[in-house]
Coordinates of C-alpha atoms in Angstrom, one line a residue:
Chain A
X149 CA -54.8 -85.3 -62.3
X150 CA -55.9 -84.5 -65.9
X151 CA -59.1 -87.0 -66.8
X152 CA -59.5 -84.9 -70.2
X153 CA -58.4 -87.0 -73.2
X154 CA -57.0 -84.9 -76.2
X155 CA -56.5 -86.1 -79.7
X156 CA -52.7 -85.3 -80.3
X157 CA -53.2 -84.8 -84.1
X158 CA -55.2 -81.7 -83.5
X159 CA -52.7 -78.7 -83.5
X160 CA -54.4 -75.8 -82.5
X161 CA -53.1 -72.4 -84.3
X162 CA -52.3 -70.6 -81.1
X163 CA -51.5 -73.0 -77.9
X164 CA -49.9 -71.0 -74.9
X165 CA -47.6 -73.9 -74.0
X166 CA -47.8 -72.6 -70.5
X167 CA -51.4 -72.7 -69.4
X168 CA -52.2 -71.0 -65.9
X169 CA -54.0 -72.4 -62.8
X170 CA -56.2 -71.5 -60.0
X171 CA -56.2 -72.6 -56.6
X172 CA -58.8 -71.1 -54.0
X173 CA -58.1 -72.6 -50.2
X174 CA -60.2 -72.1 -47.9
X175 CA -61.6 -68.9 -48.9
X176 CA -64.3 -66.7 -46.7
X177 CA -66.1 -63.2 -48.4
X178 CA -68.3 -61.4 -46.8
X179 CA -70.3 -58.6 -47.9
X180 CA -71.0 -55.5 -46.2
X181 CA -75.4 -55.0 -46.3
X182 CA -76.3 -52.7 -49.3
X183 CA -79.1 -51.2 -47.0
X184 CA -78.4 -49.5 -43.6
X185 CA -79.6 -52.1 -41.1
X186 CA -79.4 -55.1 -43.2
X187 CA -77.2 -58.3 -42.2
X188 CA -74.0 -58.5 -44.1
X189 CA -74.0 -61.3 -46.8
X190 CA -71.3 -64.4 -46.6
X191 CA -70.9 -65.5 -49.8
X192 CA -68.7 -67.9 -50.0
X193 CA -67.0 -69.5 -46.8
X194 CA -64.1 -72.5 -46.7
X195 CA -64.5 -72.4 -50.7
X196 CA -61.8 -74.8 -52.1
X197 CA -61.1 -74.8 -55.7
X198 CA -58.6 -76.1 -58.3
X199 CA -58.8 -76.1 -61.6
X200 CA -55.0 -77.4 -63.4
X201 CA -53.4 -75.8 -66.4
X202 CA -56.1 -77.0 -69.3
X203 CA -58.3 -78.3 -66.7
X204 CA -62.0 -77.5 -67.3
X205 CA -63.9 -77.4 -64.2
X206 CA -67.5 -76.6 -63.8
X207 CA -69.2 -74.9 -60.8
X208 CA -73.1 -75.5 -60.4
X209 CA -75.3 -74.7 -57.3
X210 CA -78.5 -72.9 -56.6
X211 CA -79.0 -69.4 -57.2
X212 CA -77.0 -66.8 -54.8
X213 CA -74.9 -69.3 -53.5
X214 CA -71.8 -67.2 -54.4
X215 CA -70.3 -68.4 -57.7
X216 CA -69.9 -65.3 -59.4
X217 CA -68.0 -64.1 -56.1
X218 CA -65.9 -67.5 -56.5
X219 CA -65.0 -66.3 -60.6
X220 CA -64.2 -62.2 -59.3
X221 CA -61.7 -63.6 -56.6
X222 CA -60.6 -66.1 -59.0
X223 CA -60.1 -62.8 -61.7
X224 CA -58.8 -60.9 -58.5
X225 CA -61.3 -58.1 -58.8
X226 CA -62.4 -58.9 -55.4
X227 CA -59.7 -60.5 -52.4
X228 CA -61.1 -62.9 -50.2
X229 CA -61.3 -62.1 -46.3
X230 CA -59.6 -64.8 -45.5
X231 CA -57.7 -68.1 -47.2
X232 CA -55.6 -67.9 -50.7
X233 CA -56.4 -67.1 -53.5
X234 CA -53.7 -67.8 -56.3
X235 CA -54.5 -67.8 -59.7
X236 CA -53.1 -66.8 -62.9
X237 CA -54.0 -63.5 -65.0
X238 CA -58.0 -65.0 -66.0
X239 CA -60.3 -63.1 -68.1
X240 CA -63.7 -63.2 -67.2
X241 CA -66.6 -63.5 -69.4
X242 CA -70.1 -63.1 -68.5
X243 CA -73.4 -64.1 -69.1
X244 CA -74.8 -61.1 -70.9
X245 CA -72.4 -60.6 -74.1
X246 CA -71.8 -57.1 -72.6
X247 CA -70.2 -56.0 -76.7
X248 CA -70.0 -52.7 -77.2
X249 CA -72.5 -51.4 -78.9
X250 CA -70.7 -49.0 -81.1
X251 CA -68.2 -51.3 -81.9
X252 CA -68.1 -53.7 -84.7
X253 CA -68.3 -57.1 -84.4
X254 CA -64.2 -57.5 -85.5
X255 CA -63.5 -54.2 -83.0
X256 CA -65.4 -55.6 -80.0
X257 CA -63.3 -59.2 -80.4
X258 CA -60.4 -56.8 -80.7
X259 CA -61.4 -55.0 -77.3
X260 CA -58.6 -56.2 -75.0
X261 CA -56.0 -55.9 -78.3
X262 CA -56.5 -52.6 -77.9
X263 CA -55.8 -52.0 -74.2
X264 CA -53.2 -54.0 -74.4
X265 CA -51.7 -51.3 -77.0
X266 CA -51.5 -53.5 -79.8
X267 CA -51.3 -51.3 -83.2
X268 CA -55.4 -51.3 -84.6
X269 CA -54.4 -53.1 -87.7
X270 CA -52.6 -55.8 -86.2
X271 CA -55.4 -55.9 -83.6
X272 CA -58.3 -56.4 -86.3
X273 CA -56.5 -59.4 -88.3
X274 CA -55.7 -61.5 -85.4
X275 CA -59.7 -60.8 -84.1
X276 CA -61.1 -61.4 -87.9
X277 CA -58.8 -64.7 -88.4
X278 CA -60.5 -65.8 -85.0
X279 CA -64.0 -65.0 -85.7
X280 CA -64.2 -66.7 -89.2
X281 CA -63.0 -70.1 -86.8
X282 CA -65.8 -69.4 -85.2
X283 CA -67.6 -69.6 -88.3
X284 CA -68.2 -65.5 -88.1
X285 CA -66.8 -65.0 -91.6
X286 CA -68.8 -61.8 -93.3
X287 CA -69.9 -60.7 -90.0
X288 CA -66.6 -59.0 -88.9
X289 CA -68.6 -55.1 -90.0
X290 CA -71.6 -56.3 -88.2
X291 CA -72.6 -54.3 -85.3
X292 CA -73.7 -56.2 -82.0
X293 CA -77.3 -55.0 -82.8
X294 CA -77.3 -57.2 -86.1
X295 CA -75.9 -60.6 -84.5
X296 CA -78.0 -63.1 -83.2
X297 CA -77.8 -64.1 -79.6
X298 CA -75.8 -67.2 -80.6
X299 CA -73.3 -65.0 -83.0
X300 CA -73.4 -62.7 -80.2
X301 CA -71.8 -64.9 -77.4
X302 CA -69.4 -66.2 -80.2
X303 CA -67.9 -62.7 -80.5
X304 CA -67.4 -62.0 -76.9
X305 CA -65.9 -65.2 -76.6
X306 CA -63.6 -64.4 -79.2
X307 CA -62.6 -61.2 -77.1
X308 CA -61.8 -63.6 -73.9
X309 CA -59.5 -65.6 -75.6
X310 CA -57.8 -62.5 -77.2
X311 CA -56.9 -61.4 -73.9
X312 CA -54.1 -63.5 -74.1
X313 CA -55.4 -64.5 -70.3
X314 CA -54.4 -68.4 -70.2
X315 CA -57.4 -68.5 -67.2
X316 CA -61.1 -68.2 -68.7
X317 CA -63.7 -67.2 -66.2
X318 CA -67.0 -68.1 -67.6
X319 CA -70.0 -66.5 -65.9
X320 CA -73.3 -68.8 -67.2
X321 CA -72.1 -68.0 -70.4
X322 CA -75.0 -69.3 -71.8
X323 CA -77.9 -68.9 -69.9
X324 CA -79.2 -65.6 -71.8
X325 CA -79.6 -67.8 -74.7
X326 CA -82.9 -70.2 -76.1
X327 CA -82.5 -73.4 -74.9
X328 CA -82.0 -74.8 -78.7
X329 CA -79.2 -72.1 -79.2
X330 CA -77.8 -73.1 -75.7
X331 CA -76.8 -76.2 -76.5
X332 CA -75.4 -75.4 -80.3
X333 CA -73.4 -73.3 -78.3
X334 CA -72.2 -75.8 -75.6
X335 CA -71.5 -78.2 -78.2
X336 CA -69.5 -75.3 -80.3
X337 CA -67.5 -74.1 -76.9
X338 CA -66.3 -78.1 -76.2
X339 CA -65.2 -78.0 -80.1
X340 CA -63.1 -74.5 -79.3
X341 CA -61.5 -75.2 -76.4
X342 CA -60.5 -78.9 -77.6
X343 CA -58.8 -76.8 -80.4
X344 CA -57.5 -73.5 -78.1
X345 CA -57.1 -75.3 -74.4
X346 CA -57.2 -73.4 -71.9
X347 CA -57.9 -73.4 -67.7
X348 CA -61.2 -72.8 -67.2
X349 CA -63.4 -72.3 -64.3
X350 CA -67.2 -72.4 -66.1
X351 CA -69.9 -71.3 -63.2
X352 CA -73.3 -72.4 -64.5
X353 CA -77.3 -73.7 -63.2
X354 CA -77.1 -75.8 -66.2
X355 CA -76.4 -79.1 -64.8
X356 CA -75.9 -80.8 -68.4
X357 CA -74.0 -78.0 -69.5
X358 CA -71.8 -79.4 -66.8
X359 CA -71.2 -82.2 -67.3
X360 CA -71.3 -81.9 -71.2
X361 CA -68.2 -79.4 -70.9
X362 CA -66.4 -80.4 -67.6
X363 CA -63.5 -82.6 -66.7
X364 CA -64.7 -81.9 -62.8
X365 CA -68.4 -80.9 -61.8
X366 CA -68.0 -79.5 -58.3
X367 CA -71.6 -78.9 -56.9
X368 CA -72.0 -76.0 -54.4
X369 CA -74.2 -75.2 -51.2
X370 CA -76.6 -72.9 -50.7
X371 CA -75.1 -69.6 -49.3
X372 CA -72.3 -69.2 -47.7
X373 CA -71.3 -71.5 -50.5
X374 CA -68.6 -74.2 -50.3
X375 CA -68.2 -77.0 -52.5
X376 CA -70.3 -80.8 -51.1
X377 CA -69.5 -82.7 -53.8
X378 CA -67.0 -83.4 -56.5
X379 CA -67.2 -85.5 -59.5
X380 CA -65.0 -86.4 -62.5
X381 CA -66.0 -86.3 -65.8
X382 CA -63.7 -89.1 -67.5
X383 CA -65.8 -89.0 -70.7
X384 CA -63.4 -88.5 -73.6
X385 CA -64.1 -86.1 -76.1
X386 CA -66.3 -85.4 -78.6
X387 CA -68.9 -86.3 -76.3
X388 CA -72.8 -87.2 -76.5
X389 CA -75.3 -85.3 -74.2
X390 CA -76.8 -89.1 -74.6
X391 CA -73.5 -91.0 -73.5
X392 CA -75.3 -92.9 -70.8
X393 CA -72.1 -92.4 -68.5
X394 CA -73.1 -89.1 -68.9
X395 CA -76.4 -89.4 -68.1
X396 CA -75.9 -91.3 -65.1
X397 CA -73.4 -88.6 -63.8
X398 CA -76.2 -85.9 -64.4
X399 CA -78.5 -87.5 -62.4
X400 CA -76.0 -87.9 -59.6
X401 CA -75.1 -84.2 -60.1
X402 CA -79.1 -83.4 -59.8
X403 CA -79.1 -85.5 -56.1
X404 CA -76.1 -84.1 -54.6
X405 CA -78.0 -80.4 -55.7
X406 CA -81.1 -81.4 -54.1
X407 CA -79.5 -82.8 -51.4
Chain B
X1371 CA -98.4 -32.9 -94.1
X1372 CA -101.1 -32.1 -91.2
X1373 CA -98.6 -29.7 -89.7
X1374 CA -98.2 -27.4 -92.8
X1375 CA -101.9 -27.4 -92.6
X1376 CA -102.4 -26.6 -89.6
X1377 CA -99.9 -23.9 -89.7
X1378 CA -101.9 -22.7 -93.2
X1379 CA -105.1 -22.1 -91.8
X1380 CA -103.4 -20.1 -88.8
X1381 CA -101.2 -18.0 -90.7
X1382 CA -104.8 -17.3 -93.0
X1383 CA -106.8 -16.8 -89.8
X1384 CA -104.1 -14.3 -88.6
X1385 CA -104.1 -12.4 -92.0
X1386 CA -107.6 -12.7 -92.0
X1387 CA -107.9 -10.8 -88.6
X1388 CA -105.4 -8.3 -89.2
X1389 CA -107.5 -7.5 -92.2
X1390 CA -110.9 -7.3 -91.1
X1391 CA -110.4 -5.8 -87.5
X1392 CA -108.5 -2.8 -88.8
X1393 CA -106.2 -3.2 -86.1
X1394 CA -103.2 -1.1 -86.3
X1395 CA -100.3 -2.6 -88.0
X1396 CA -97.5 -1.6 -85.1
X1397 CA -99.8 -3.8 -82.6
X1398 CA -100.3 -6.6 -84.9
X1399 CA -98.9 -6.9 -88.1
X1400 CA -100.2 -9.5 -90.9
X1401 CA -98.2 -12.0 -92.0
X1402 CA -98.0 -10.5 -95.2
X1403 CA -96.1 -7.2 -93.6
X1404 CA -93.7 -9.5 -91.8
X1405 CA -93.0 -11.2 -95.1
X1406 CA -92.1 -8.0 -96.8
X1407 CA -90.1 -6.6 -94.0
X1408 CA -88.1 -10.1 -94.0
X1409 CA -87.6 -8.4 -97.3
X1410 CA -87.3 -5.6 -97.3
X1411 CA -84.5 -5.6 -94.3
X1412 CA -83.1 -8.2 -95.2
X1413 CA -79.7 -6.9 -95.2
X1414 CA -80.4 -5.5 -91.3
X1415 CA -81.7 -8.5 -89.9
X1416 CA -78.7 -10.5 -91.5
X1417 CA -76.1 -8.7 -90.2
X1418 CA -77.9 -8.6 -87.0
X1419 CA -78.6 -12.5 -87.5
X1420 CA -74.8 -13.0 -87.6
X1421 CA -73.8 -11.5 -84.4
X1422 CA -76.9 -13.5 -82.8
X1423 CA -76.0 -17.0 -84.6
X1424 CA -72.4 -15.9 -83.1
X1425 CA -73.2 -15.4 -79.5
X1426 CA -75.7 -18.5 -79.5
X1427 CA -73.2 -20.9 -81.1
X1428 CA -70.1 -19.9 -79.4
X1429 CA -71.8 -20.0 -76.1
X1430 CA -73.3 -23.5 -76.6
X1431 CA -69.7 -24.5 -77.6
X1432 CA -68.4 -22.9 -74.3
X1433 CA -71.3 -24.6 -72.2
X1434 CA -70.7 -27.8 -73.9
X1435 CA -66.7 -27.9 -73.3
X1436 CA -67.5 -26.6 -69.3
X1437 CA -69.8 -29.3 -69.4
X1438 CA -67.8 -32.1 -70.6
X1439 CA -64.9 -31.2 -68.3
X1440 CA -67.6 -30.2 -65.3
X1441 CA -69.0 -34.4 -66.2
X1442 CA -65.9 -35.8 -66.4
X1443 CA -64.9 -34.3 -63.2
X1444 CA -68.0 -35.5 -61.0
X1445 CA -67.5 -38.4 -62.4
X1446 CA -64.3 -39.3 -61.4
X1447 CA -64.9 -38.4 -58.3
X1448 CA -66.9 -38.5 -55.8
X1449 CA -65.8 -36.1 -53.6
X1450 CA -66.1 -33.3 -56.0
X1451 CA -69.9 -34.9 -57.1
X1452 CA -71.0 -33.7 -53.6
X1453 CA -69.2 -30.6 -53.4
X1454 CA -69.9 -29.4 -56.6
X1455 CA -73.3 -31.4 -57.9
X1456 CA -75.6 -29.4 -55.4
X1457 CA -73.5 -25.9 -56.6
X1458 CA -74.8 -26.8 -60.5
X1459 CA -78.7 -27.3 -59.3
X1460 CA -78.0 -23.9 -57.7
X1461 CA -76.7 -22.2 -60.8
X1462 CA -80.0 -22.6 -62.1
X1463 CA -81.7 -20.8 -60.1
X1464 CA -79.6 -17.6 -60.2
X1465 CA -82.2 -15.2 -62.0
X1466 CA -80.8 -14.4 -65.6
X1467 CA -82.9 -11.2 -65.4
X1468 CA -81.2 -10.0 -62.5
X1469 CA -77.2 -11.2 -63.4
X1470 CA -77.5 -10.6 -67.5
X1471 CA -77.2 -6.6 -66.7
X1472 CA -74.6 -7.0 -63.9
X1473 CA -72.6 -8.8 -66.4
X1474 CA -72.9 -6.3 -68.6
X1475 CA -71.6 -4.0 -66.5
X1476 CA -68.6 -6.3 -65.8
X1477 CA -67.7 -6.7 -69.5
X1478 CA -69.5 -4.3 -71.1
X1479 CA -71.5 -4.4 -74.6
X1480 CA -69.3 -7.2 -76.4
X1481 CA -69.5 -10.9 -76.6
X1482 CA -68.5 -11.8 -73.4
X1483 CA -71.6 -11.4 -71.5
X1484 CA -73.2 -12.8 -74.1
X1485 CA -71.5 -15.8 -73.7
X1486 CA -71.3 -15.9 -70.3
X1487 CA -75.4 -16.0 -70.1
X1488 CA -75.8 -18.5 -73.0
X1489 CA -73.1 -20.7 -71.4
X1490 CA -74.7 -20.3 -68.0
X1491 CA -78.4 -21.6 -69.3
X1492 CA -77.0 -24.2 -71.6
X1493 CA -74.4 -25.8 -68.8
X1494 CA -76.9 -27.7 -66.9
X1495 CA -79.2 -29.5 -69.8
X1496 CA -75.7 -30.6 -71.1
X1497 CA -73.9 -31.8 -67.9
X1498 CA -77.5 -33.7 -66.7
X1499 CA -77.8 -36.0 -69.6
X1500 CA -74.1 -36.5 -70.0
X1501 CA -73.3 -37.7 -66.0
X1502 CA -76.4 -39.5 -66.3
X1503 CA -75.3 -41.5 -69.2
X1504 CA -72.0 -41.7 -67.4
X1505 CA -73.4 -43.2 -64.5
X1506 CA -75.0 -45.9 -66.7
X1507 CA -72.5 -47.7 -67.8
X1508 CA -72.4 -50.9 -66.8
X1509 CA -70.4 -52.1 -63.8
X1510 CA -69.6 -55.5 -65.1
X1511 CA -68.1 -53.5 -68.2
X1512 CA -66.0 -51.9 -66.0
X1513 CA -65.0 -55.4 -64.2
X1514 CA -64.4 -56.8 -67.8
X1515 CA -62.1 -53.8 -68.5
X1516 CA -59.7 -54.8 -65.1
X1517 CA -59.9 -58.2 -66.1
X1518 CA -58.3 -57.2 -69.3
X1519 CA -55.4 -54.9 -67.5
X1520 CA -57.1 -51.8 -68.4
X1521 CA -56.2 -48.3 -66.7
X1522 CA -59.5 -46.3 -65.1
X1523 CA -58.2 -43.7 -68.1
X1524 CA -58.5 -46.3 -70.6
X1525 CA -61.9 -47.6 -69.3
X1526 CA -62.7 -44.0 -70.0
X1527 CA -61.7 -43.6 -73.1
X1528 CA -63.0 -46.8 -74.9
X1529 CA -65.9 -47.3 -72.5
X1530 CA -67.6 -44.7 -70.6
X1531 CA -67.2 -41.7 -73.4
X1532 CA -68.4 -43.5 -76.3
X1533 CA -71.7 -44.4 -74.0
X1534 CA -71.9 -41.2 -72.9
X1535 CA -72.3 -39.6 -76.6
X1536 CA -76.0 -40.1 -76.7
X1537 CA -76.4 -37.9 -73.7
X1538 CA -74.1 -35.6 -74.6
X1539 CA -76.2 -34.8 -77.8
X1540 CA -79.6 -34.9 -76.1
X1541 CA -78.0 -32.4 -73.6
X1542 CA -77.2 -30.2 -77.0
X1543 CA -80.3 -30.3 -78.2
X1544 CA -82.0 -29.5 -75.3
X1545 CA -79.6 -26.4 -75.3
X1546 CA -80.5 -25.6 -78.7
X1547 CA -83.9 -24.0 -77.7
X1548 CA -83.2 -22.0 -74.5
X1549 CA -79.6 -21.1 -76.1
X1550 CA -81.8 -18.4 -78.6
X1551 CA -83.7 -17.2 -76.0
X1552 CA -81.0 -16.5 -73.7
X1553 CA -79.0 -14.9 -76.2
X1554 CA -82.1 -12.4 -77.1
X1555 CA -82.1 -11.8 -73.3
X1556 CA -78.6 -10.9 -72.8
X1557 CA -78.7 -8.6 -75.5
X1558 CA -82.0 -7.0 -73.9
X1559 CA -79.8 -6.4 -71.2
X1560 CA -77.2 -4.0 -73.2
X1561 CA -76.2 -4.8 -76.5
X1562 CA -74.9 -2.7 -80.0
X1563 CA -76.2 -5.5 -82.3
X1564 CA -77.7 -8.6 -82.5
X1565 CA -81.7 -9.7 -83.3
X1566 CA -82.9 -9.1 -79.4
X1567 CA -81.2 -5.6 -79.9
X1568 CA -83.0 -5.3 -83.3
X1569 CA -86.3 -6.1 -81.4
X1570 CA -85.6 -3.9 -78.6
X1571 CA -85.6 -1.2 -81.0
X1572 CA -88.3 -2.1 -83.6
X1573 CA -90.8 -1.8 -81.0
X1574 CA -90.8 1.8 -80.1
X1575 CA -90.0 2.5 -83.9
X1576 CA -93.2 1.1 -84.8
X1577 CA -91.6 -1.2 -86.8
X1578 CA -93.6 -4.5 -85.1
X1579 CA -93.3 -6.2 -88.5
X1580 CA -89.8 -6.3 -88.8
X1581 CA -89.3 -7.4 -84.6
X1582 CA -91.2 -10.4 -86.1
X1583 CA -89.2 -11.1 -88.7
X1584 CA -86.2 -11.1 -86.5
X1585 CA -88.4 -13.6 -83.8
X1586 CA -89.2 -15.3 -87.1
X1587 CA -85.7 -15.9 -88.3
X1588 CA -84.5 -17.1 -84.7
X1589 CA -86.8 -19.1 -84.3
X1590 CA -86.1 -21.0 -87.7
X1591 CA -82.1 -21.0 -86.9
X1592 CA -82.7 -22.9 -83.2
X1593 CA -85.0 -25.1 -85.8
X1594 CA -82.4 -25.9 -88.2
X1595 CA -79.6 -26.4 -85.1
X1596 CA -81.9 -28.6 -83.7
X1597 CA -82.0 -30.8 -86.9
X1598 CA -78.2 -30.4 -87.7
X1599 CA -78.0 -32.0 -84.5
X1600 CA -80.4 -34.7 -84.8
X1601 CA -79.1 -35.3 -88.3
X1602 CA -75.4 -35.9 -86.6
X1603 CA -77.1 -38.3 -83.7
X1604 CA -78.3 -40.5 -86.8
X1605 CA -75.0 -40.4 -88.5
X1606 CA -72.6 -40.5 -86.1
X1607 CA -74.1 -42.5 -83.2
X1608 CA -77.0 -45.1 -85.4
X1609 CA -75.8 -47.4 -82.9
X1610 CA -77.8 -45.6 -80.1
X1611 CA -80.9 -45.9 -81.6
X1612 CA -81.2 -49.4 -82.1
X1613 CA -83.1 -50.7 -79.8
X1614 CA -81.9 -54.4 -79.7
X1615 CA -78.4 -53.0 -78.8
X1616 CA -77.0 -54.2 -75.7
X1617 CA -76.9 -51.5 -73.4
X1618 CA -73.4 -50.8 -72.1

């Protein structure tokens, strides 16, 4: 059931044709205690997720209420104690930039070219072609250290989608950033991934962020977390932070938290 | 500026005393008798230098290779980290005094002691800093890496030894220092050459001046190490010291 509305004049330069999915169902993950004598810690227990090839759905809930366990089982870097987990190959990207420091800004983007063996050359044009669409042009030498927080994001977004991975795992990718940056950058992810879709599975506090970026807004409980409450987004695209449908789902999105 | 000064009106004081106190040249010589042995003997305390600058520099190398390898192992596993981690803080306190002459009986006069002590003091101020920086890294690095398909080698080699660079220089230059010392003591311990052997046998000689001038000259080759060093950190690793780098 795909609510998102794409303009079918828009080519992107590199669809994958065959965009991934996740499913979680039913999952339960437990923690063993980090100290001797403590309780272990559920994370997550009866999570049920799915997020459709080129679906973007958002994850908010209060702090510790197990989303970034829900984005390492959906990257299978973690398997859940019990229930399925069956995603496709996702890359994950986190909420610190986490660029290398040593690395150039066109070398970082580059990162998982290189693992994947591609020749260094190669590897370096397809990340400098990507960063000057993300309006990095000039900065490819840069080092991390001489990128702004914004520019900073950009670049590791940039690695993500190199990854090839059709699955993007985003971690609060924005939530290190000031609030004025934040949203320039919500606004500029919505414009990339209307030109570069892909399945993504964005964990955030940011309840506008949310809603702003999501074709489903599933709302989480307090730990062990499981999702109480689902709602579409069937705002087309570009949207307004001051659509008042949107505005109205916020709020909505703001009870079912506090609830 | 103020440390040229400072060092002026000490090395004045000092000429100053020698002169005035009439104290015999063999106990203290005057700067100005140090200068002219550097002089004068110049062509002793180079070739003595050399063998020195030798034993010091191949030794650090050997302690810096060991310690890489040592690292590298304890860090990839932590079974050997608790076998052999507890073994390294117990190197350190085997008394150099005591094993330098035993070694020397093993291997006799050559290089290979020499080495062997040099190697043995430098080892643990280079493994330390390096493991430590190891251990650093940042986990959700590593998780990035698997996300990406990477092998634990690969995470290595494009992750955790670049970070690890920094340490691995401090460890260096912290070797820089005791590395000259050690080297003077192993050659205390039985030597046919070298600026500690040079010492040994100004002393009795009553040549005091020129066991300065060889303290003098190794003291201003750890110097110049040291800076060669620091000089390569700026070059080859300006990332490291900026301070508004993300921290891998």
């Amino acid at each position: 059931m795909l609510t998102r509305t794409r303009a079918p004049e828009v080519a992107p330069a590199e669809v994958d044709t065959g965009l991934g999915a996740a499913r979680l169902r039913d999952v339960d993950k437990t923690f063993a205690a980090r100290r001797r004598g403590a309780d272990p810690v559920t994370a997550v227990r009866g999570l049920s997720l799915t997020a459709g090839p080129g679906e973007i759905v958002a994850v908010v809930g209060p702090s510790g209420c197990g989303k970034t366990t829900l984005l390492e089982l959906v990257c299978g870097l973690i398997a859940p104690d019990a229930g399925t987990v069956d995603a496709a190959p996702a890359a994950l990207m986190a909420q610190r930039d986490l660029l290398l420091p040593w690395r150039t800004a066109v070398d970082n983007a580059a990162l998982a070219l290189s693992v994947a063996g591609v020749e260094r050359g190669a590897a370096r044009a397809r990340a400098a072609a990507l960063l000057r669409d993300f309006g990095l042009g000039g900065f490819e030498r840069a080092r991390p250290a001489e990128l702004s927080g914004g520019m900073r994001q950009r670049v590791a977004f940039a690695r993500t989608l190199l990854s090839g991975r059709t699955v993007l795992c985003l971690d609060e990718p924005f939530a290190a950033l000031d609030a004025l940056t934040r949203q320039e950058m919500q606004d500029w992810l919505a414009g990339a991934l209307l030109a570069q879709p892909r399945t993504v599975v964005l964990v955030t506090h940011d309840v506008e962020e949310a809603i702003v970026l999501a074709d489903r807004v599933l709302v989480m409980s307090p730990r062990p977390g499981r999702v109480v409450a689902t709602l579409d987004v069937a705002v087309e695209r570009p949207r307004r932070r001051t659509d008042p449908a949107l505005v109205a789902l916020r709020e909505r999105a703001l009870r079912e938290l506090r609830a | 500026m103020t440390a040229a000064l400072l060092l002026l009106g000490l090395l004045g004081g000092w000429e100053a005393y020698t002169r005035l106190s009439g104290i015999d040249e063999f106990v203290l010589p005057a700067p100005t008798a140090i200068a002219s042995a550097l002089y004068d003997d110049r062509a002793l305390l180079w070739s003595n230098f050399t063998v020195t600058a030798g034993e010091i520099g191949f030794g650090m190398l050997v302690a810096i290779v060991l310690g890489l390898a040592f690292a590298t192992a304890i860090h990839f596993s932590e079974g050997l980290r608790r076998a052999l981690y507890p073994l390294l803080v117990g190197s350190q306190t085997i008394p150099i005094v005591l094993i330098a002459p035993l070694l020397v009986a093993w291997w006799g006069f050559g290089l290979t002691p020499k080495l062997a002590i040099v190697a043995l003091v430098c080892f643990f101020p280079i493994v330390v800093p390096t493991l430590d920086a190891l251990d650093r890294v940042d986990d959700d690095l590593r998780k990035l890496m698997r996300t990406f398909g990477a092998s634990r080698w690969q995470t290595f080699r494009m992750i955790e030894a670049p970070a690890a660079l920094p340490g691995v220089l401090t460890g260096a230059k912290l070797s820089v220092a005791i590395a000259a010392i050690a080297a003077t003591f192993a050659e205390l311990a039985g030597s046919e050459a070298g600026l500690g052997n040079l010492m040994l046998k100004a002393i009795p000689q009553f040549e005091t001046a020129r066991a300065f001038a060889a303290v003098l000259i190794l003291s201003a080759f750890s110097v110049a190490l040291f800076a060669l060093l620091a000089l390569a950190e700026r070059r080859l690793l300006p990332w490291a010291r900026q301070p508004r780098g993300t921290a891998p």
